[in-house]
Amino acid sequence: MTDGRVRRRALRLLPMLPLLAIGAGCAGAPGGTQPPPGFTADTFGLAGLLSGARATEAGCRALPDGLWVGTADGRRSECIRYHAAGLDGPPPRPATALVWIPGDPTGATYRMAGGRPRLESASMLYELTAELRWSGAEMLSAVMGGLPVVLLARPGMHGSSGDQAQDRHSHDEVELLDAALTELRRRHPWIRDFAAVGFSSGGTVLANLLTRRADIRCAVLASAPLDLGEYYRTAGGGGGGGVAALDSLAMRDDLADPMRALAGGRKLPADATVFVMGDHHDRRVPAAAWEHWAEAARRAGLQVLIAEIPGHDRPDLGGPVETRHHTSGRALEVGYACASGMAPADVQRALVTGEPLLLPRGRRLDGAEIRDAFAGQTLHGTAWQPRALVLTVWMPDGRLYQASPRRPGRRIAELRWWVEGDRLCTSRHGCGEVRADGALLHVVAGDPPRLAATYLAVAGPRPAADTAPRP
């Protein structure tokens, strides 16, 4: 049994209270930047993301999270990484697995050089580790009541081999992830079908997969450029719109445009439900770039439901202010609702009314339990709006620091926290109740109440109360 599997099984055995902290030097430490055997670079890190990576078949097959797959013509093979929870053993009957396909790296900027796209820069906050991705999958699965969850990495990202900039929006990217899903089902044959969620450029991939696969039960396309002609004309594919962007588009003959895929004559999954969602004020992906595809998909016979939802921003997590682009938290809620069998019309109604689809679980804590659970602790957590994996340090004097999970010495936010009655308050989310759910703590805020953040209790040494990440 691998160390990762031992760790994931141990999570289910942790006591609810008291919570034990993650030491500042544990899974999020900046070490582990060396690539695994058989890889030329580690694309979990920024340097490997920018350079791209090659991998050998033997090196990939030695990894518990590696899928060695190739393009249909046999011209190319890559190692696609995935990080999952709920796949350790088969359930009593075939099940739907939720698959997450991420967008481009945080803070990514692109340019054309020599007729080929290049990744010019990205935020250090992109950087994670395999262990952190396992933790993220564990948190999502636990929040979703044990639903199987797969975080599927795109080529050149999150440990996968490939070149992110050149593979982005390409036919190779679609073929490699198509093959990865097939290999995933071969490895876990009890997976009946998928509820797939694609955010931003991950949604571009997913829209193309709909024309290739019959096992996608539902697809959630959030803030996604689905009409690449419209996207490159108005948003420039990450480098500014206009004539220059259209010239760059014309220079590429390998773009996998979902609009063209719809017109390609492939048989579409008749039973699939497709949710297309985004913010009309999105400054990264214009609404027309997903509305045009949604209309064409309906004409082609797909069941497509469209919803405008508010996009969110976290400037401290990289990128400009007020993009209104980040809708990943809401998209995962929709994926969960669909995988759980909720009627599409009811999901659509909840999107229109703003009703939460992922309800908090667990026992509500009183004020004393809240103080015991947080004061002096260092915890990994998921912020939901927008979704981001963060490392949090809860100082007994009321200071609250958020840090990069891979670089715990790098502060990305300095906040305050306190307890009012039986509610936890922070200067970011206001005040809300706290629910203990196994190894998880949920912070619930808003009206109607919804998940604001989820924290994972992991056994480890308690850090000194006066320590905190330094810039």
CSV table of N, CA, C and O in Angstrom, one decimal, residues 289-361:
chain,number,residue,atom,x,y,z
A,289,ALA,N,-18.6,34.2,-25.6
A,289,ALA,CA,-17.8,33.0,-25.9
A,289,ALA,C,-18.4,31.7,-25.4
A,289,ALA,O,-17.9,30.7,-25.8
A,290,TRP,N,-19.3,31.8,-24.4
A,290,TRP,CA,-20.0,30.6,-24.0
A,290,TRP,C,-21.5,30.6,-24.5
A,290,TRP,O,-22.0,29.5,-24.7
A,291,GLU,N,-22.1,31.7,-24.7
A,291,GLU,CA,-23.5,31.7,-25.1
A,291,GLU,C,-23.6,31.2,-26.5
A,291,GLU,O,-24.6,30.5,-26.8
A,292,HIS,N,-22.7,31.6,-27.4
A,292,HIS,CA,-22.8,31.1,-28.8
A,292,HIS,C,-22.7,29.6,-28.8
A,292,HIS,O,-23.5,28.9,-29.6
A,293,TRP,N,-21.8,29.0,-28.1
A,293,TRP,CA,-21.7,27.5,-28.1
A,293,TRP,C,-23.0,26.9,-27.5
A,293,TRP,O,-23.5,25.9,-28.0
A,294,ALA,N,-23.5,27.5,-26.4
A,294,ALA,CA,-24.7,26.9,-25.8
A,294,ALA,C,-25.9,26.9,-26.8
A,294,ALA,O,-26.6,25.9,-26.8
A,295,GLU,N,-26.1,27.9,-27.5
A,295,GLU,CA,-27.1,28.0,-28.5
A,295,GLU,C,-26.9,26.9,-29.6
A,295,GLU,O,-27.8,26.2,-30.0
A,296,ALA,N,-25.7,26.8,-30.1
A,296,ALA,CA,-25.4,25.8,-31.1
A,296,ALA,C,-25.5,24.4,-30.6
A,296,ALA,O,-26.0,23.5,-31.3
A,297,ALA,N,-25.2,24.2,-29.3
A,297,ALA,CA,-25.3,22.8,-28.8
A,297,ALA,C,-26.8,22.4,-28.6
A,297,ALA,O,-27.1,21.3,-28.8
A,298,ARG,N,-27.6,23.4,-28.3
A,298,ARG,CA,-29.0,23.1,-28.2
A,298,ARG,C,-29.6,22.7,-29.6
A,298,ARG,O,-30.3,21.8,-29.7
A,299,ARG,N,-29.1,23.4,-30.6
A,299,ARG,CA,-29.6,23.1,-31.9
A,299,ARG,C,-29.1,21.7,-32.4
A,299,ARG,O,-29.8,21.0,-33.2
A,300,ALA,N,-28.0,21.3,-31.9
A,300,ALA,CA,-27.4,20.0,-32.2
A,300,ALA,C,-28.0,18.9,-31.4
A,300,ALA,O,-27.8,17.7,-31.7
A,301,GLY,N,-28.9,19.2,-30.5
A,301,GLY,CA,-29.7,18.2,-29.7
A,301,GLY,C,-29.2,17.9,-28.3
A,301,GLY,O,-29.8,17.1,-27.6
A,302,LEU,N,-28.2,18.7,-27.8
A,302,LEU,CA,-27.9,18.5,-26.4
A,302,LEU,C,-28.9,19.2,-25.5
A,302,LEU,O,-29.4,20.3,-25.8
A,303,GLN,N,-29.1,18.6,-24.3
A,303,GLN,CA,-29.9,19.3,-23.3
A,303,GLN,C,-29.0,20.3,-22.5
A,303,GLN,O,-28.2,19.9,-21.7
A,304,VAL,N,-29.1,21.6,-22.8
A,304,VAL,CA,-28.3,22.6,-22.3
A,304,VAL,C,-29.1,23.6,-21.5
A,304,VAL,O,-30.1,24.1,-21.9
A,305,LEU,N,-28.6,23.8,-20.2
A,305,LEU,CA,-29.3,24.7,-19.3
A,305,LEU,C,-28.2,25.9,-19.1
A,305,LEU,O,-27.1,25.6,-18.7
A,306,ILE,N,-28.7,27.1,-19.2
A,306,ILE,CA,-27.8,28.2,-19.1
A,306,ILE,C,-28.2,29.0,-17.9
A,306,ILE,O,-29.3,29.3,-17.6
A,307,ALA,N,-27.1,29.5,-17.1
A,307,ALA,CA,-27.4,30.3,-15.9
A,307,ALA,C,-26.3,31.3,-15.8
A,307,ALA,O,-25.1,31.0,-15.9
A,308,GLU,N,-26.7,32.5,-15.5
A,308,GLU,CA,-25.8,33.5,-15.1
A,308,GLU,C,-25.6,33.5,-13.6
A,308,GLU,O,-26.6,33.5,-12.8
A,309,ILE,N,-24.4,33.4,-13.1
A,309,ILE,CA,-24.1,33.4,-11.7
A,309,ILE,C,-23.0,34.4,-11.4
A,309,ILE,O,-22.2,34.8,-12.3
A,310,PRO,N,-22.9,34.9,-10.2
A,310,PRO,CA,-21.9,35.9,-9.9
A,310,PRO,C,-20.5,35.3,-9.9
A,310,PRO,O,-20.2,34.2,-9.3
A,311,GLY,N,-19.5,35.9,-10.6
A,311,GLY,CA,-18.1,35.5,-10.5
A,311,GLY,C,-17.5,36.2,-9.3
A,311,GLY,O,-17.9,37.3,-8.9
A,312,HIS,N,-16.4,35.6,-8.8
A,312,HIS,CA,-15.7,36.1,-7.6
A,312,HIS,C,-14.3,36.4,-7.9
A,312,HIS,O,-13.7,36.1,-9.0
A,313,ASP,N,-13.6,37.1,-7.0
A,313,ASP,CA,-12.2,37.5,-7.1
A,313,ASP,C,-11.5,37.2,-5.8
A,313,ASP,O,-12.1,37.4,-4.8
A,314,ARG,N,-10.2,36.9,-5.9
A,314,ARG,CA,-9.3,36.9,-4.8
A,314,ARG,C,-8.0,37.5,-5.3
A,314,ARG,O,-7.1,36.8,-5.7
A,315,PRO,N,-7.8,38.8,-5.3
A,315,PRO,CA,-6.6,39.4,-5.8
A,315,PRO,C,-5.4,38.9,-5.0
A,315,PRO,O,-4.3,38.8,-5.6
A,316,ASP,N,-5.5,38.5,-3.7
A,316,ASP,CA,-4.4,38.1,-3.0
A,316,ASP,C,-3.9,36.7,-3.4
A,316,ASP,O,-2.9,36.2,-3.1
A,317,LEU,N,-4.8,36.0,-4.3
A,317,LEU,CA,-4.4,34.7,-4.8
A,317,LEU,C,-3.9,34.8,-6.2
A,317,LEU,O,-3.7,33.8,-6.9
A,318,GLY,N,-3.6,36.0,-6.6
A,318,GLY,CA,-3.0,36.2,-8.0
A,318,GLY,C,-4.0,36.8,-9.0
A,318,GLY,O,-5.1,36.5,-9.0
A,319,GLY,N,-3.5,37.7,-9.8
A,319,GLY,CA,-4.3,38.2,-10.9
A,319,GLY,C,-4.9,39.6,-10.5
A,319,GLY,O,-4.8,40.0,-9.4
A,320,PRO,N,-5.5,40.3,-11.5
A,320,PRO,CA,-6.0,41.6,-11.3
A,320,PRO,C,-7.3,41.6,-10.5
A,320,PRO,O,-7.9,40.6,-10.3
A,321,VAL,N,-7.7,42.8,-10.0
A,321,VAL,CA,-8.9,43.0,-9.3
A,321,VAL,C,-10.1,43.0,-10.2
A,321,VAL,O,-10.0,43.5,-11.3
A,322,GLU,N,-11.2,42.5,-9.7
A,322,GLU,CA,-12.5,42.6,-10.4
A,322,GLU,C,-12.5,41.9,-11.8
A,322,GLU,O,-12.8,42.5,-12.8
A,323,THR,N,-12.1,40.7,-11.9
A,323,THR,CA,-12.2,39.9,-13.1
A,323,THR,C,-13.6,39.3,-13.2
A,323,THR,O,-14.1,39.1,-14.3
A,324,ARG,N,-14.3,39.1,-12.1
A,324,ARG,CA,-15.6,38.4,-12.1
A,324,ARG,C,-15.6,37.1,-12.8
A,324,ARG,O,-16.6,36.7,-13.4
A,325,HIS,N,-14.4,36.4,-12.8
A,325,HIS,CA,-14.2,35.2,-13.6
A,325,HIS,C,-14.4,33.9,-12.8
A,325,HIS,O,-14.8,32.9,-13.3
A,326,HIS,N,-14.1,33.9,-11.5
A,326,HIS,CA,-14.0,32.7,-10.7
A,326,HIS,C,-15.4,32.2,-10.3
A,326,HIS,O,-16.0,32.8,-9.4
A,327,THR,N,-15.8,31.1,-10.9
A,327,THR,CA,-17.1,30.5,-10.6
A,327,THR,C,-16.9,29.0,-10.2
A,327,THR,O,-17.9,28.2,-10.2
A,328,SER,N,-15.7,28.6,-9.8
A,328,SER,CA,-15.4,27.2,-9.6
A,328,SER,C,-16.2,26.6,-8.4
A,328,SER,O,-16.6,25.4,-8.5
A,329,GLY,N,-16.3,27.4,-7.4
A,329,GLY,CA,-17.0,26.8,-6.2
A,329,GLY,C,-18.5,26.5,-6.5
A,329,GLY,O,-18.9,25.4,-6.2
A,330,ARG,N,-19.2,27.3,-7.2
A,330,ARG,CA,-20.5,27.1,-7.6
A,330,ARG,C,-20.6,25.9,-8.6
A,330,ARG,O,-21.5,25.1,-8.6
A,331,ALA,N,-19.6,25.9,-9.5
A,331,ALA,CA,-19.6,24.8,-10.5
A,331,ALA,C,-19.5,23.4,-9.8
A,331,ALA,O,-20.2,22.5,-10.3
A,332,LEU,N,-18.7,23.3,-8.8
A,332,LEU,CA,-18.6,22.0,-8.1
A,332,LEU,C,-19.9,21.7,-7.4
A,332,LEU,O,-20.2,20.5,-7.3
A,333,GLU,N,-20.6,22.7,-6.9
A,333,GLU,CA,-21.9,22.4,-6.3
A,333,GLU,C,-22.8,21.8,-7.3
A,333,GLU,O,-23.6,20.8,-7.0
A,334,VAL,N,-22.8,22.3,-8.5
A,334,VAL,CA,-23.7,21.8,-9.6
A,334,VAL,C,-23.3,20.4,-10.0
A,334,VAL,O,-24.1,19.5,-10.1
A,335,GLY,N,-22.0,20.1,-10.1
A,335,GLY,CA,-21.5,18.8,-10.4
A,335,GLY,C,-22.0,17.8,-9.3
A,335,GLY,O,-22.4,16.7,-9.6
A,336,TYR,N,-21.9,18.2,-8.0
A,336,TYR,CA,-22.3,17.3,-6.9
A,336,TYR,C,-23.8,17.1,-7.0
A,336,TYR,O,-24.3,15.9,-6.9
A,337,ALA,N,-24.6,18.1,-7.3
A,337,ALA,CA,-26.1,17.9,-7.4
A,337,ALA,C,-26.4,17.0,-8.5
A,337,ALA,O,-27.3,16.1,-8.3
A,338,CYS,N,-25.8,17.1,-9.6
A,338,CYS,CA,-26.1,16.2,-10.8
A,338,CYS,C,-25.6,14.8,-10.5
A,338,CYS,O,-26.4,13.9,-10.7
A,339,ALA,N,-24.4,14.6,-9.9
A,339,ALA,CA,-24.0,13.3,-9.6
A,339,ALA,C,-24.9,12.6,-8.6
A,339,ALA,O,-25.0,11.4,-8.6
A,340,SER,N,-25.5,13.4,-7.7
A,340,SER,CA,-26.4,12.9,-6.6
A,340,SER,C,-27.8,12.6,-7.1
A,340,SER,O,-28.6,12.1,-6.3
A,341,GLY,N,-28.1,12.9,-8.4
A,341,GLY,CA,-29.4,12.6,-8.9
A,341,GLY,C,-30.4,13.7,-8.9
A,341,GLY,O,-31.6,13.4,-9.1
A,342,MET,N,-30.0,14.9,-8.5
A,342,MET,CA,-30.9,16.0,-8.4
A,342,MET,C,-31.5,16.3,-9.8
A,342,MET,O,-30.7,16.3,-10.8
A,343,ALA,N,-32.7,16.6,-10.0
A,343,ALA,CA,-33.3,16.9,-11.3
A,343,ALA,C,-32.7,18.1,-11.9
A,343,ALA,O,-32.6,19.1,-11.2
A,344,PRO,N,-32.4,18.1,-13.2
A,344,PRO,CA,-31.8,19.3,-13.8
A,344,PRO,C,-32.6,20.6,-13.6
A,344,PRO,O,-32.0,21.7,-13.4
A,345,ALA,N,-33.9,20.5,-13.6
A,345,ALA,CA,-34.8,21.7,-13.4
A,345,ALA,C,-34.6,22.2,-12.0
A,345,ALA,O,-34.6,23.5,-11.8
A,346,ASP,N,-34.4,21.4,-11.1
A,346,ASP,CA,-34.2,21.8,-9.7
A,346,ASP,C,-32.9,22.5,-9.5
A,346,ASP,O,-32.7,23.5,-8.8
A,347,VAL,N,-31.9,21.9,-10.2
A,347,VAL,CA,-30.5,22.6,-10.2
A,347,VAL,C,-30.6,23.9,-10.8
A,347,VAL,O,-30.1,24.9,-10.2
A,348,GLN,N,-31.3,24.0,-11.9
A,348,GLN,CA,-31.4,25.3,-12.6
A,348,GLN,C,-32.1,26.3,-11.7
A,348,GLN,O,-31.7,27.5,-11.7
A,349,ARG,N,-33.2,25.9,-11.0
A,349,ARG,CA,-33.9,26.8,-10.2
A,349,ARG,C,-33.0,27.3,-9.0
A,349,ARG,O,-33.1,28.5,-8.7
A,350,ALA,N,-32.2,26.4,-8.5
A,350,ALA,CA,-31.3,26.8,-7.4
A,350,ALA,C,-30.3,27.8,-7.9
A,350,ALA,O,-29.9,28.8,-7.2
A,351,LEU,N,-29.8,27.7,-9.1
A,351,LEU,CA,-28.9,28.6,-9.7
A,351,LEU,C,-29.5,30.0,-9.8
A,351,LEU,O,-28.9,31.1,-9.6
A,352,VAL,N,-30.7,30.0,-10.3
A,352,VAL,CA,-31.4,31.3,-10.5
A,352,VAL,C,-31.7,32.0,-9.2
A,352,VAL,O,-31.6,33.2,-9.1
A,353,THR,N,-32.1,31.3,-8.2
A,353,THR,CA,-32.5,31.9,-6.9
A,353,THR,C,-31.3,32.0,-5.9
A,353,THR,O,-31.4,32.7,-4.9
A,354,GLY,N,-30.1,31.5,-6.3
A,354,GLY,CA,-29.0,31.6,-5.4
A,354,GLY,C,-29.0,30.6,-4.2
A,354,GLY,O,-28.2,30.7,-3.3
A,355,GLU,N,-29.9,29.6,-4.3
A,355,GLU,CA,-30.0,28.6,-3.2
A,355,GLU,C,-28.7,27.7,-3.2
A,355,GLU,O,-28.3,27.2,-4.3
A,356,PRO,N,-28.1,27.4,-2.1
A,356,PRO,CA,-27.0,26.5,-2.0
A,356,PRO,C,-27.4,25.1,-2.4
A,356,PRO,O,-28.4,24.6,-2.1
A,357,LEU,N,-26.5,24.4,-3.1
A,357,LEU,CA,-26.7,23.0,-3.5
A,357,LEU,C,-25.9,22.0,-2.7
A,357,LEU,O,-26.2,20.8,-2.6
A,358,LEU,N,-24.8,22.5,-2.0
A,358,LEU,CA,-24.0,21.7,-1.2
A,358,LEU,C,-24.2,22.1,0.2
A,358,LEU,O,-23.7,23.2,0.6
A,359,LEU,N,-25.0,21.4,1.0
A,359,LEU,CA,-25.4,21.8,2.3
A,359,LEU,C,-24.4,21.4,3.4
A,359,LEU,O,-23.8,20.3,3.3
A,360,PRO,N,-24.2,22.3,4.4
A,360,PRO,CA,-23.2,21.9,5.4
A,360,PRO,C,-23.7,20.7,6.2
A,360,PRO,O,-24.9,20.5,6.5
A,361,ARG,N,-22.7,19.9,6.6
A,361,ARG,CA,-23.0,18.7,7.4
A,361,ARG,C,-22.3,18.8,8.8
A,361,ARG,O,-21.4,19.6,9.0
